[in-house]
Amino acid sequence: MKYYVMTLFPEMIEEGMNTSIMGKAMDQGLIELEALNIRDFTLDKHNKVDDYPYGGGAGMVMEAEPVYRCYEEICSRIGKRPRVIYLTPQGQVFSQEKAKDLSQEEELVFLCGHYEGIDERVLEEIVTDYMSIGDYVLTGGELPAMVMMDAIARLVPGVLNNDQSAETESFSDGLLEYPQYTRPVSILGRQVPEVLMSGHHQNIEQWRQAQSEARTRERRPDLYEKWLNNKNLQNKR
Ligand code: ADE
């Protein structure tokens, strides 16, 4: 997977992405990341990237030209026109399902806006996916881009150490994950549930499934409802 990020703050992306599992995946060449500074693509001698909005109003709007030239540079380098994800609260809300879909691509371009947004005409020209990471407003698209890149990268084969963990964690089957315990057996006056130390794999499986269901029903009744409906549908087939 190769990520391209079009941004006014490339160092924020580079610094945010080169630690932990993401950093290791990049060292191993499983994930590649290039942050391009939109400011490097201005034709203006002062490297100006924004201007006042037509029609008036507060704030500045990012100009179409440097964004377009930045995307064209990526396209001419790789000889194709990859999907472009524009991070905006006006997009579809990002989800595990969307992460799975996007993880199938060979390249992804993330476009990060700032100020009051980007000239609509370049969005119409290049954007294929409008994505939000939730119903709140951030100061720019960099954090949402990093959130998405992290969620997508862990679905790329080899990025996690065992293939299983990408699939068994929360959401992959529509339920939240069961609770986990490690040594010691007793701490803070609380014990590890007996069943986990029994060595009885079938009982452990059953206990974990029941915990997942109870936890989802309690903490995320919306997800639980969806999971129940799905299960009932499958039983009818
Ligand atoms: N830009 C600003 N807020 C955002 C959000 N919630 N999701 C994606 N991009 C954004």
PDB file of C-alpha atoms and ligand atoms in Angstrom:
ATOM      1  CA  MET A   1       0.000   0.000   0.000  1.00  0.00           C
ATOM      2  CA  LYS A   2       1.323   3.421  -0.864  1.00  0.00           C
ATOM      3  CA  TYR A   3      -0.198   6.490   0.753  1.00  0.00           C
ATOM      4  CA  TYR A   4       0.171   9.991  -0.663  1.00  0.00           C
ATOM      5  CA  VAL A   5      -0.927  12.854   1.559  1.00  0.00           C
ATOM      6  CA  MET A   6      -1.520  16.286   0.050  1.00  0.00           C
ATOM      7  CA  THR A   7      -1.182  18.730   2.944  1.00  0.00           C
ATOM      8  CA  LEU A   8       0.126  22.112   4.093  1.00  0.00           C
ATOM      9  CA  PHE A   9       1.735  20.352   7.104  1.00  0.00           C
ATOM     10  CA  PRO A  10       3.767  17.380   5.794  1.00  0.00           C
ATOM     11  CA  GLU A  11       5.909  17.212   8.940  1.00  0.00           C
ATOM     12  CA  MET A  12       2.775  16.593  11.033  1.00  0.00           C
ATOM     13  CA  ILE A  13       1.998  13.518   8.905  1.00  0.00           C
ATOM     14  CA  GLU A  14       5.582  12.240   8.835  1.00  0.00           C
ATOM     15  CA  GLU A  15       6.061  12.617  12.571  1.00  0.00           C
ATOM     16  CA  GLY A  16       2.682  11.173  13.415  1.00  0.00           C
ATOM     17  CA  MET A  17       3.098   8.063  11.308  1.00  0.00           C
ATOM     18  CA  ASN A  18       6.630   6.831  11.902  1.00  0.00           C
ATOM     19  CA  THR A  19       6.201   5.221  15.322  1.00  0.00           C
ATOM     20  CA  SER A  20       4.965   1.863  16.618  1.00  0.00           C
ATOM     21  CA  ILE A  21       3.297  -0.605  14.257  1.00  0.00           C
ATOM     22  CA  MET A  22       2.988   1.943  11.433  1.00  0.00           C
ATOM     23  CA  GLY A  23       6.674   2.818  11.680  1.00  0.00           C
ATOM     24  CA  LYS A  24       7.655  -0.852  11.553  1.00  0.00           C
ATOM     25  CA  ALA A  25       5.364  -1.504   8.579  1.00  0.00           C
ATOM     26  CA  MET A  26       7.073   1.354   6.749  1.00  0.00           C
ATOM     27  CA  ASP A  27      10.558   0.057   7.626  1.00  0.00           C
ATOM     28  CA  GLN A  28       9.538  -3.334   6.248  1.00  0.00           C
ATOM     29  CA  GLY A  29       8.229  -1.718   3.058  1.00  0.00           C
ATOM     30  CA  LEU A  30       4.694  -3.029   3.614  1.00  0.00           C
ATOM     31  CA  ILE A  31       3.411   0.541   3.788  1.00  0.00           C
ATOM     32  CA  GLU A  32       4.909   3.505   1.972  1.00  0.00           C
ATOM     33  CA  LEU A  33       4.065   7.084   2.819  1.00  0.00           C
ATOM     34  CA  GLU A  34       4.794  10.307   1.029  1.00  0.00           C
ATOM     35  CA  ALA A  35       3.549  13.630   2.340  1.00  0.00           C
ATOM     36  CA  LEU A  36       3.501  16.294  -0.372  1.00  0.00           C
ATOM     37  CA  ASN A  37       3.444  19.959   0.577  1.00  0.00           C
ATOM     38  CA  ILE A  38       0.689  21.661  -1.460  1.00  0.00           C
ATOM     39  CA  ARG A  39       2.656  24.910  -1.050  1.00  0.00           C
ATOM     40  CA  ASP A  40       5.418  23.467  -3.278  1.00  0.00           C
ATOM     41  CA  PHE A  41       2.940  23.433  -6.187  1.00  0.00           C
ATOM     42  CA  THR A  42       1.992  27.103  -6.322  1.00  0.00           C
ATOM     43  CA  LEU A  43       2.944  29.168  -9.365  1.00  0.00           C
ATOM     44  CA  ASP A  44       2.572  32.323  -7.276  1.00  0.00           C
ATOM     45  CA  LYS A  45       5.954  33.864  -6.417  1.00  0.00           C
ATOM     46  CA  HIS A  46       4.985  34.258  -2.750  1.00  0.00           C
ATOM     47  CA  ASN A  47       3.846  30.612  -2.535  1.00  0.00           C
ATOM     48  CA  LYS A  48       0.354  31.760  -1.615  1.00  0.00           C
ATOM     49  CA  VAL A  49      -2.087  28.846  -1.253  1.00  0.00           C
ATOM     50  CA  ASP A  50      -5.270  30.587  -0.098  1.00  0.00           C
ATOM     51  CA  ASP A  51      -7.444  33.589  -0.933  1.00  0.00           C
ATOM     52  CA  TYR A  52     -10.641  35.371   0.113  1.00  0.00           C
ATOM     53  CA  PRO A  53     -13.939  33.620  -0.591  1.00  0.00           C
ATOM     54  CA  TYR A  54     -16.087  34.928  -3.464  1.00  0.00           C
ATOM     55  CA  GLY A  55     -19.321  36.216  -1.983  1.00  0.00           C
ATOM     56  CA  GLY A  56     -17.616  37.247   1.239  1.00  0.00           C
ATOM     57  CA  GLY A  57     -17.590  35.612   4.645  1.00  0.00           C
ATOM     58  CA  ALA A  58     -15.059  34.730   7.284  1.00  0.00           C
ATOM     59  CA  GLY A  59     -11.761  32.950   6.669  1.00  0.00           C
ATOM     60  CA  MET A  60      -9.762  31.966   3.628  1.00  0.00           C
ATOM     61  CA  VAL A  61     -10.286  29.308   0.973  1.00  0.00           C
ATOM     62  CA  MET A  62      -7.512  27.075  -0.369  1.00  0.00           C
ATOM     63  CA  GLU A  63      -6.929  27.700  -4.076  1.00  0.00           C
ATOM     64  CA  ALA A  64      -7.652  25.034  -6.682  1.00  0.00           C
ATOM     65  CA  GLU A  65      -4.462  25.306  -8.720  1.00  0.00           C
ATOM     66  CA  PRO A  66      -1.761  24.087  -6.280  1.00  0.00           C
ATOM     67  CA  VAL A  67      -3.983  21.185  -5.177  1.00  0.00           C
ATOM     68  CA  TYR A  68      -4.603  20.178  -8.791  1.00  0.00           C
ATOM     69  CA  ARG A  69      -0.926  20.440  -9.745  1.00  0.00           C
ATOM     70  CA  CYS A  70       0.040  18.375  -6.681  1.00  0.00           C
ATOM     71  CA  TYR A  71      -2.372  15.586  -7.697  1.00  0.00           C
ATOM     72  CA  GLU A  72      -1.160  15.679 -11.320  1.00  0.00           C
ATOM     73  CA  GLU A  73       2.413  15.241 -10.075  1.00  0.00           C
ATOM     74  CA  ILE A  74       1.381  12.055  -8.225  1.00  0.00           C
ATOM     75  CA  CYS A  75      -0.504  10.755 -11.279  1.00  0.00           C
ATOM     76  CA  SER A  76       2.348  11.377 -13.694  1.00  0.00           C
ATOM     77  CA  ARG A  77       4.796   9.627 -11.352  1.00  0.00           C
ATOM     78  CA  ILE A  78       2.769   6.437 -11.004  1.00  0.00           C
ATOM     79  CA  GLY A  79       1.060   6.443 -14.403  1.00  0.00           C
ATOM     80  CA  LYS A  80      -2.487   6.155 -13.060  1.00  0.00           C
ATOM     81  CA  ARG A  81      -5.164   8.234 -11.360  1.00  0.00           C
ATOM     82  CA  PRO A  82      -5.576   6.819  -7.836  1.00  0.00           C
ATOM     83  CA  ARG A  83      -8.579   7.319  -5.567  1.00  0.00           C
ATOM     84  CA  VAL A  84      -8.560  10.658  -3.747  1.00  0.00           C
ATOM     85  CA  ILE A  85     -10.070  10.867  -0.279  1.00  0.00           C
ATOM     86  CA  TYR A  86     -11.007  14.356   0.870  1.00  0.00           C
ATOM     87  CA  LEU A  87     -11.285  14.608   4.664  1.00  0.00           C
ATOM     88  CA  THR A  88     -14.332  16.646   5.594  1.00  0.00           C
ATOM     89  CA  PRO A  89     -17.116  16.585   8.206  1.00  0.00           C
ATOM     90  CA  GLN A  90     -19.438  16.585   5.151  1.00  0.00           C
ATOM     91  CA  GLY A  91     -18.254  13.108   4.107  1.00  0.00           C
ATOM     92  CA  GLN A  92     -19.566   9.612   4.742  1.00  0.00           C
ATOM     93  CA  VAL A  93     -18.622   8.478   8.242  1.00  0.00           C
ATOM     94  CA  PHE A  94     -15.530   6.224   8.151  1.00  0.00           C
ATOM     95  CA  SER A  95     -16.044   2.656   9.388  1.00  0.00           C
ATOM     96  CA  GLN A  96     -14.329  -0.737   9.586  1.00  0.00           C
ATOM     97  CA  GLU A  97     -16.203  -1.747   6.426  1.00  0.00           C
ATOM     98  CA  LYS A  98     -14.879   1.292   4.552  1.00  0.00           C
ATOM     99  CA  ALA A  99     -11.362   0.538   5.863  1.00  0.00           C
ATOM    100  CA  LYS A 100     -11.620  -2.960   4.399  1.00  0.00           C
ATOM    101  CA  ASP A 101     -12.731  -1.616   1.026  1.00  0.00           C
ATOM    102  CA  LEU A 102      -9.921   0.973   0.870  1.00  0.00           C
ATOM    103  CA  SER A 103      -7.276  -1.572   1.976  1.00  0.00           C
ATOM    104  CA  GLN A 104      -7.737  -3.318  -1.407  1.00  0.00           C
ATOM    105  CA  GLU A 105      -6.236  -0.339  -3.294  1.00  0.00           C
ATOM    106  CA  GLU A 106      -2.558  -0.184  -4.294  1.00  0.00           C
ATOM    107  CA  GLU A 107      -2.362   3.583  -3.786  1.00  0.00           C
ATOM    108  CA  LEU A 108      -4.487   6.066  -1.887  1.00  0.00           C
ATOM    109  CA  VAL A 109      -4.304   9.850  -1.947  1.00  0.00           C
ATOM    110  CA  PHE A 110      -5.515  11.827   1.073  1.00  0.00           C
ATOM    111  CA  LEU A 111      -6.350  15.500   0.580  1.00  0.00           C
ATOM    112  CA  CYS A 112      -6.188  17.572   3.770  1.00  0.00           C
ATOM    113  CA  GLY A 113      -7.976  20.903   3.849  1.00  0.00           C
ATOM    114  CA  HIS A 114      -7.468  23.841   6.174  1.00  0.00           C
ATOM    115  CA  TYR A 115      -9.013  27.255   6.655  1.00  0.00           C
ATOM    116  CA  GLU A 116     -12.606  27.410   5.414  1.00  0.00           C
ATOM    117  CA  GLY A 117     -12.144  24.626   2.882  1.00  0.00           C
ATOM    118  CA  ILE A 118     -10.911  24.154  -0.674  1.00  0.00           C
ATOM    119  CA  ASP A 119     -12.194  25.696  -3.921  1.00  0.00           C
ATOM    120  CA  GLU A 120     -15.074  23.421  -4.938  1.00  0.00           C
ATOM    121  CA  ARG A 121     -13.908  23.114  -8.553  1.00  0.00           C
ATOM    122  CA  VAL A 122     -10.786  21.092  -7.786  1.00  0.00           C
ATOM    123  CA  LEU A 123     -12.796  18.838  -5.472  1.00  0.00           C
ATOM    124  CA  GLU A 124     -15.251  18.157  -8.332  1.00  0.00           C
ATOM    125  CA  GLU A 125     -12.303  17.404 -10.603  1.00  0.00           C
ATOM    126  CA  ILE A 126     -10.253  14.978  -8.483  1.00  0.00           C
ATOM    127  CA  VAL A 127     -12.055  13.729  -5.347  1.00  0.00           C
ATOM    128  CA  THR A 128     -13.520  10.205  -5.462  1.00  0.00           C
ATOM    129  CA  ASP A 129     -14.430   9.753  -1.749  1.00  0.00           C
ATOM    130  CA  TYR A 130     -15.603  12.338   0.790  1.00  0.00           C
ATOM    131  CA  MET A 131     -14.883  10.973   4.270  1.00  0.00           C
ATOM    132  CA  SER A 132     -15.542  12.150   7.833  1.00  0.00           C
ATOM    133  CA  ILE A 133     -14.196  10.511  10.990  1.00  0.00           C
ATOM    134  CA  GLY A 134     -17.173  11.612  13.088  1.00  0.00           C
ATOM    135  CA  ASP A 135     -19.643  14.373  13.763  1.00  0.00           C
ATOM    136  CA  TYR A 136     -17.324  17.022  15.173  1.00  0.00           C
ATOM    137  CA  VAL A 137     -15.195  19.675  13.513  1.00  0.00           C
ATOM    138  CA  LEU A 138     -11.382  19.559  13.560  1.00  0.00           C
ATOM    139  CA  THR A 139      -8.982  22.304  12.437  1.00  0.00           C
ATOM    140  CA  GLY A 140      -7.706  20.312   9.470  1.00  0.00           C
ATOM    141  CA  GLY A 141      -7.721  17.006   7.649  1.00  0.00           C
ATOM    142  CA  GLU A 142      -4.337  15.732   8.894  1.00  0.00           C
ATOM    143  CA  LEU A 143      -5.554  13.918  12.021  1.00  0.00           C
ATOM    144  CA  PRO A 144      -8.476  12.284  10.159  1.00  0.00           C
ATOM    145  CA  ALA A 145      -6.064  11.191   7.392  1.00  0.00           C
ATOM    146  CA  MET A 146      -3.783   9.597  10.007  1.00  0.00           C
ATOM    147  CA  VAL A 147      -6.731   7.863  11.676  1.00  0.00           C
ATOM    148  CA  MET A 148      -7.787   6.397   8.338  1.00  0.00           C
ATOM    149  CA  MET A 149      -4.260   5.394   7.299  1.00  0.00           C
ATOM    150  CA  ASP A 150      -3.781   3.558  10.601  1.00  0.00           C
ATOM    151  CA  ALA A 151      -7.099   1.674  10.363  1.00  0.00           C
ATOM    152  CA  ILE A 152      -6.427   0.717   6.714  1.00  0.00           C
ATOM    153  CA  ALA A 153      -2.773  -0.275   7.257  1.00  0.00           C
ATOM    154  CA  ARG A 154      -3.568  -2.868   9.921  1.00  0.00           C
ATOM    155  CA  LEU A 155      -5.681  -4.721   7.353  1.00  0.00           C
ATOM    156  CA  VAL A 156      -2.742  -4.977   4.926  1.00  0.00           C
ATOM    157  CA  PRO A 157      -1.313  -8.537   5.100  1.00  0.00           C
ATOM    158  CA  GLY A 158       1.857  -8.716   7.210  1.00  0.00           C
ATOM    159  CA  VAL A 159       1.366  -5.432   9.094  1.00  0.00           C
ATOM    160  CA  LEU A 160       0.056  -7.147  12.217  1.00  0.00           C
ATOM    161  CA  ASN A 161       2.214 -10.003  13.462  1.00  0.00           C
ATOM    162  CA  ASN A 162      -0.459 -12.673  13.371  1.00  0.00           C
ATOM    163  CA  ASP A 163      -3.047 -12.655  10.586  1.00  0.00           C
ATOM    164  CA  GLN A 164      -5.765 -13.474  13.072  1.00  0.00           C
ATOM    165  CA  SER A 165      -5.767 -10.319  15.150  1.00  0.00           C
ATOM    166  CA  ALA A 166      -7.041  -8.036  12.364  1.00  0.00           C
ATOM    167  CA  GLU A 167     -10.144 -10.194  12.113  1.00  0.00           C
ATOM    168  CA  THR A 168     -10.977 -11.152  15.702  1.00  0.00           C
ATOM    169  CA  GLU A 169     -10.929  -7.675  17.206  1.00  0.00           C
ATOM    170  CA  SER A 170     -13.882  -5.405  17.810  1.00  0.00           C
ATOM    171  CA  PHE A 171     -16.226  -4.755  14.869  1.00  0.00           C
ATOM    172  CA  SER A 172     -15.008  -7.435  12.487  1.00  0.00           C
ATOM    173  CA  ASP A 173     -18.018  -9.582  13.391  1.00  0.00           C
ATOM    174  CA  GLY A 174     -20.149  -6.648  14.539  1.00  0.00           C
ATOM    175  CA  LEU A 175     -19.482  -7.101  18.268  1.00  0.00           C
ATOM    176  CA  LEU A 176     -17.101  -5.403  20.692  1.00  0.00           C
ATOM    177  CA  GLU A 177     -14.114  -7.371  21.930  1.00  0.00           C
ATOM    178  CA  TYR A 178     -14.284  -9.443  25.146  1.00  0.00           C
ATOM    179  CA  PRO A 179     -12.174  -8.365  28.169  1.00  0.00           C
ATOM    180  CA  GLN A 180      -8.514  -9.454  28.390  1.00  0.00           C
ATOM    181  CA  TYR A 181      -6.381 -10.379  31.425  1.00  0.00           C
ATOM    182  CA  THR A 182      -2.696 -11.068  32.053  1.00  0.00           C
ATOM    183  CA  ARG A 183      -0.596 -11.893  35.111  1.00  0.00           C
ATOM    184  CA  PRO A 184      -0.903 -11.643  38.079  1.00  0.00           C
ATOM    185  CA  VAL A 185      -3.967 -13.770  38.893  1.00  0.00           C
ATOM    186  CA  SER A 186      -5.003 -11.302  41.611  1.00  0.00           C
ATOM    187  CA  ILE A 187      -4.593  -7.517  41.645  1.00  0.00           C
ATOM    188  CA  LEU A 188      -6.531  -4.540  43.070  1.00  0.00           C
ATOM    189  CA  GLY A 189      -8.722  -7.066  44.876  1.00  0.00           C
ATOM    190  CA  ARG A 190      -9.890  -8.497  41.526  1.00  0.00           C
ATOM    191  CA  GLN A 191      -9.339 -11.993  40.152  1.00  0.00           C
ATOM    192  CA  VAL A 192      -8.896 -13.378  36.651  1.00  0.00           C
ATOM    193  CA  PRO A 193     -12.134 -15.217  35.728  1.00  0.00           C
ATOM    194  CA  GLU A 194     -11.708 -18.930  36.583  1.00  0.00           C
ATOM    195  CA  VAL A 195     -12.735 -20.168  33.128  1.00  0.00           C
ATOM    196  CA  LEU A 196      -9.727 -18.462  31.461  1.00  0.00           C
ATOM    197  CA  MET A 197      -7.349 -20.547  33.580  1.00  0.00           C
ATOM    198  CA  SER A 198      -9.237 -23.826  33.053  1.00  0.00           C
ATOM    199  CA  GLY A 199      -7.522 -24.760  29.795  1.00  0.00           C
ATOM    200  CA  HIS A 200     -10.951 -25.769  28.445  1.00  0.00           C
ATOM    201  CA  HIS A 201     -10.948 -24.115  25.024  1.00  0.00           C
ATOM    202  CA  GLN A 202     -14.609 -24.613  24.238  1.00  0.00           C
ATOM    203  CA  ASN A 203     -15.719 -23.090  27.551  1.00  0.00           C
ATOM    204  CA  ILE A 204     -13.325 -20.187  27.040  1.00  0.00           C
ATOM    205  CA  GLU A 205     -14.753 -19.550  23.551  1.00  0.00           C
ATOM    206  CA  GLN A 206     -18.287 -19.611  24.930  1.00  0.00           C
ATOM    207  CA  TRP A 207     -17.438 -17.276  27.808  1.00  0.00           C
ATOM    208  CA  ARG A 208     -15.751 -14.786  25.471  1.00  0.00           C
ATOM    209  CA  GLN A 209     -18.673 -14.808  23.043  1.00  0.00           C
ATOM    210  CA  ALA A 210     -21.124 -14.176  25.918  1.00  0.00           C
ATOM    211  CA  GLN A 211     -18.942 -11.330  27.226  1.00  0.00           C
ATOM    212  CA  SER A 212     -18.777  -9.759  23.751  1.00  0.00           C
ATOM    213  CA  GLU A 213     -22.547  -9.891  23.396  1.00  0.00           C
ATOM    214  CA  ALA A 214     -23.257  -8.507  26.894  1.00  0.00           C
ATOM    215  CA  ARG A 215     -20.688  -5.737  26.504  1.00  0.00           C
ATOM    216  CA  THR A 216     -22.031  -4.687  23.103  1.00  0.00           C
ATOM    217  CA  ARG A 217     -25.636  -4.688  24.363  1.00  0.00           C
ATOM    218  CA  GLU A 218     -24.633  -2.485  27.305  1.00  0.00           C
ATOM    219  CA  ARG A 219     -22.139  -0.092  25.738  1.00  0.00           C
ATOM    220  CA  ARG A 220     -23.278   0.089  22.122  1.00  0.00           C
ATOM    221  CA  PRO A 221     -26.967  -0.812  21.902  1.00  0.00           C
ATOM    222  CA  ASP A 222     -26.974   0.530  18.322  1.00  0.00           C
ATOM    223  CA  LEU A 223     -24.353  -2.041  17.241  1.00  0.00           C
ATOM    224  CA  TYR A 224     -26.066  -4.785  19.221  1.00  0.00           C
ATOM    225  CA  GLU A 225     -29.355  -4.148  17.430  1.00  0.00           C
ATOM    226  CA  LYS A 226     -27.592  -4.399  14.069  1.00  0.00           C
ATOM    227  CA  TRP A 227     -25.783  -7.611  15.082  1.00  0.00           C
ATOM    228  CA  LEU A 228     -29.047  -9.210  16.275  1.00  0.00           C
ATOM    229  CA  ASN A 229     -30.857  -8.335  13.056  1.00  0.00           C
ATOM    230  CA  ASN A 230     -27.990  -9.759  11.017  1.00  0.00           C
ATOM    231  CA  LYS A 231     -27.963 -12.966  13.031  1.00  0.00           C
ATOM    232  CA  ASN A 232     -31.722 -13.408  12.682  1.00  0.00           C
ATOM    233  CA  LEU A 233     -31.454 -12.850   8.938  1.00  0.00           C
ATOM    234  CA  GLN A 234     -28.752 -15.526   8.612  1.00  0.00           C
ATOM    235  CA  ASN A 235     -30.769 -18.000  10.677  1.00  0.00           C
ATOM    236  CA  LYS A 236     -33.735 -17.558   8.333  1.00  0.00           C
ATOM    237  CA  ARG A 237     -31.649 -18.365   5.241  1.00  0.00           C
TER     238      ARG A 237
HETATM  239  N1  ADE B   1     -11.980  17.942   8.883  1.00  0.00           N
HETATM  240  C1  ADE B   1     -12.463  18.650   9.914  1.00  0.00           C
HETATM  241  N2  ADE B   1     -13.228  17.895  10.699  1.00  0.00           N
HETATM  242  C2  ADE B   1     -13.242  16.646  10.159  1.00  0.00           C
HETATM  243  C3  ADE B   1     -13.856  15.411  10.507  1.00  0.00           C
HETATM  244  N3  ADE B   1     -14.649  15.285  11.576  1.00  0.00           N
HETATM  245  N4  ADE B   1     -13.640  14.352   9.709  1.00  0.00           N
HETATM  246  C4  ADE B   1     -12.872  14.467   8.617  1.00  0.00           C
HETATM  247  N5  ADE B   1     -12.265  15.592   8.242  1.00  0.00           N
HETATM  248  C5  ADE B   1     -12.443  16.686   9.000  1.00  0.00           C
END
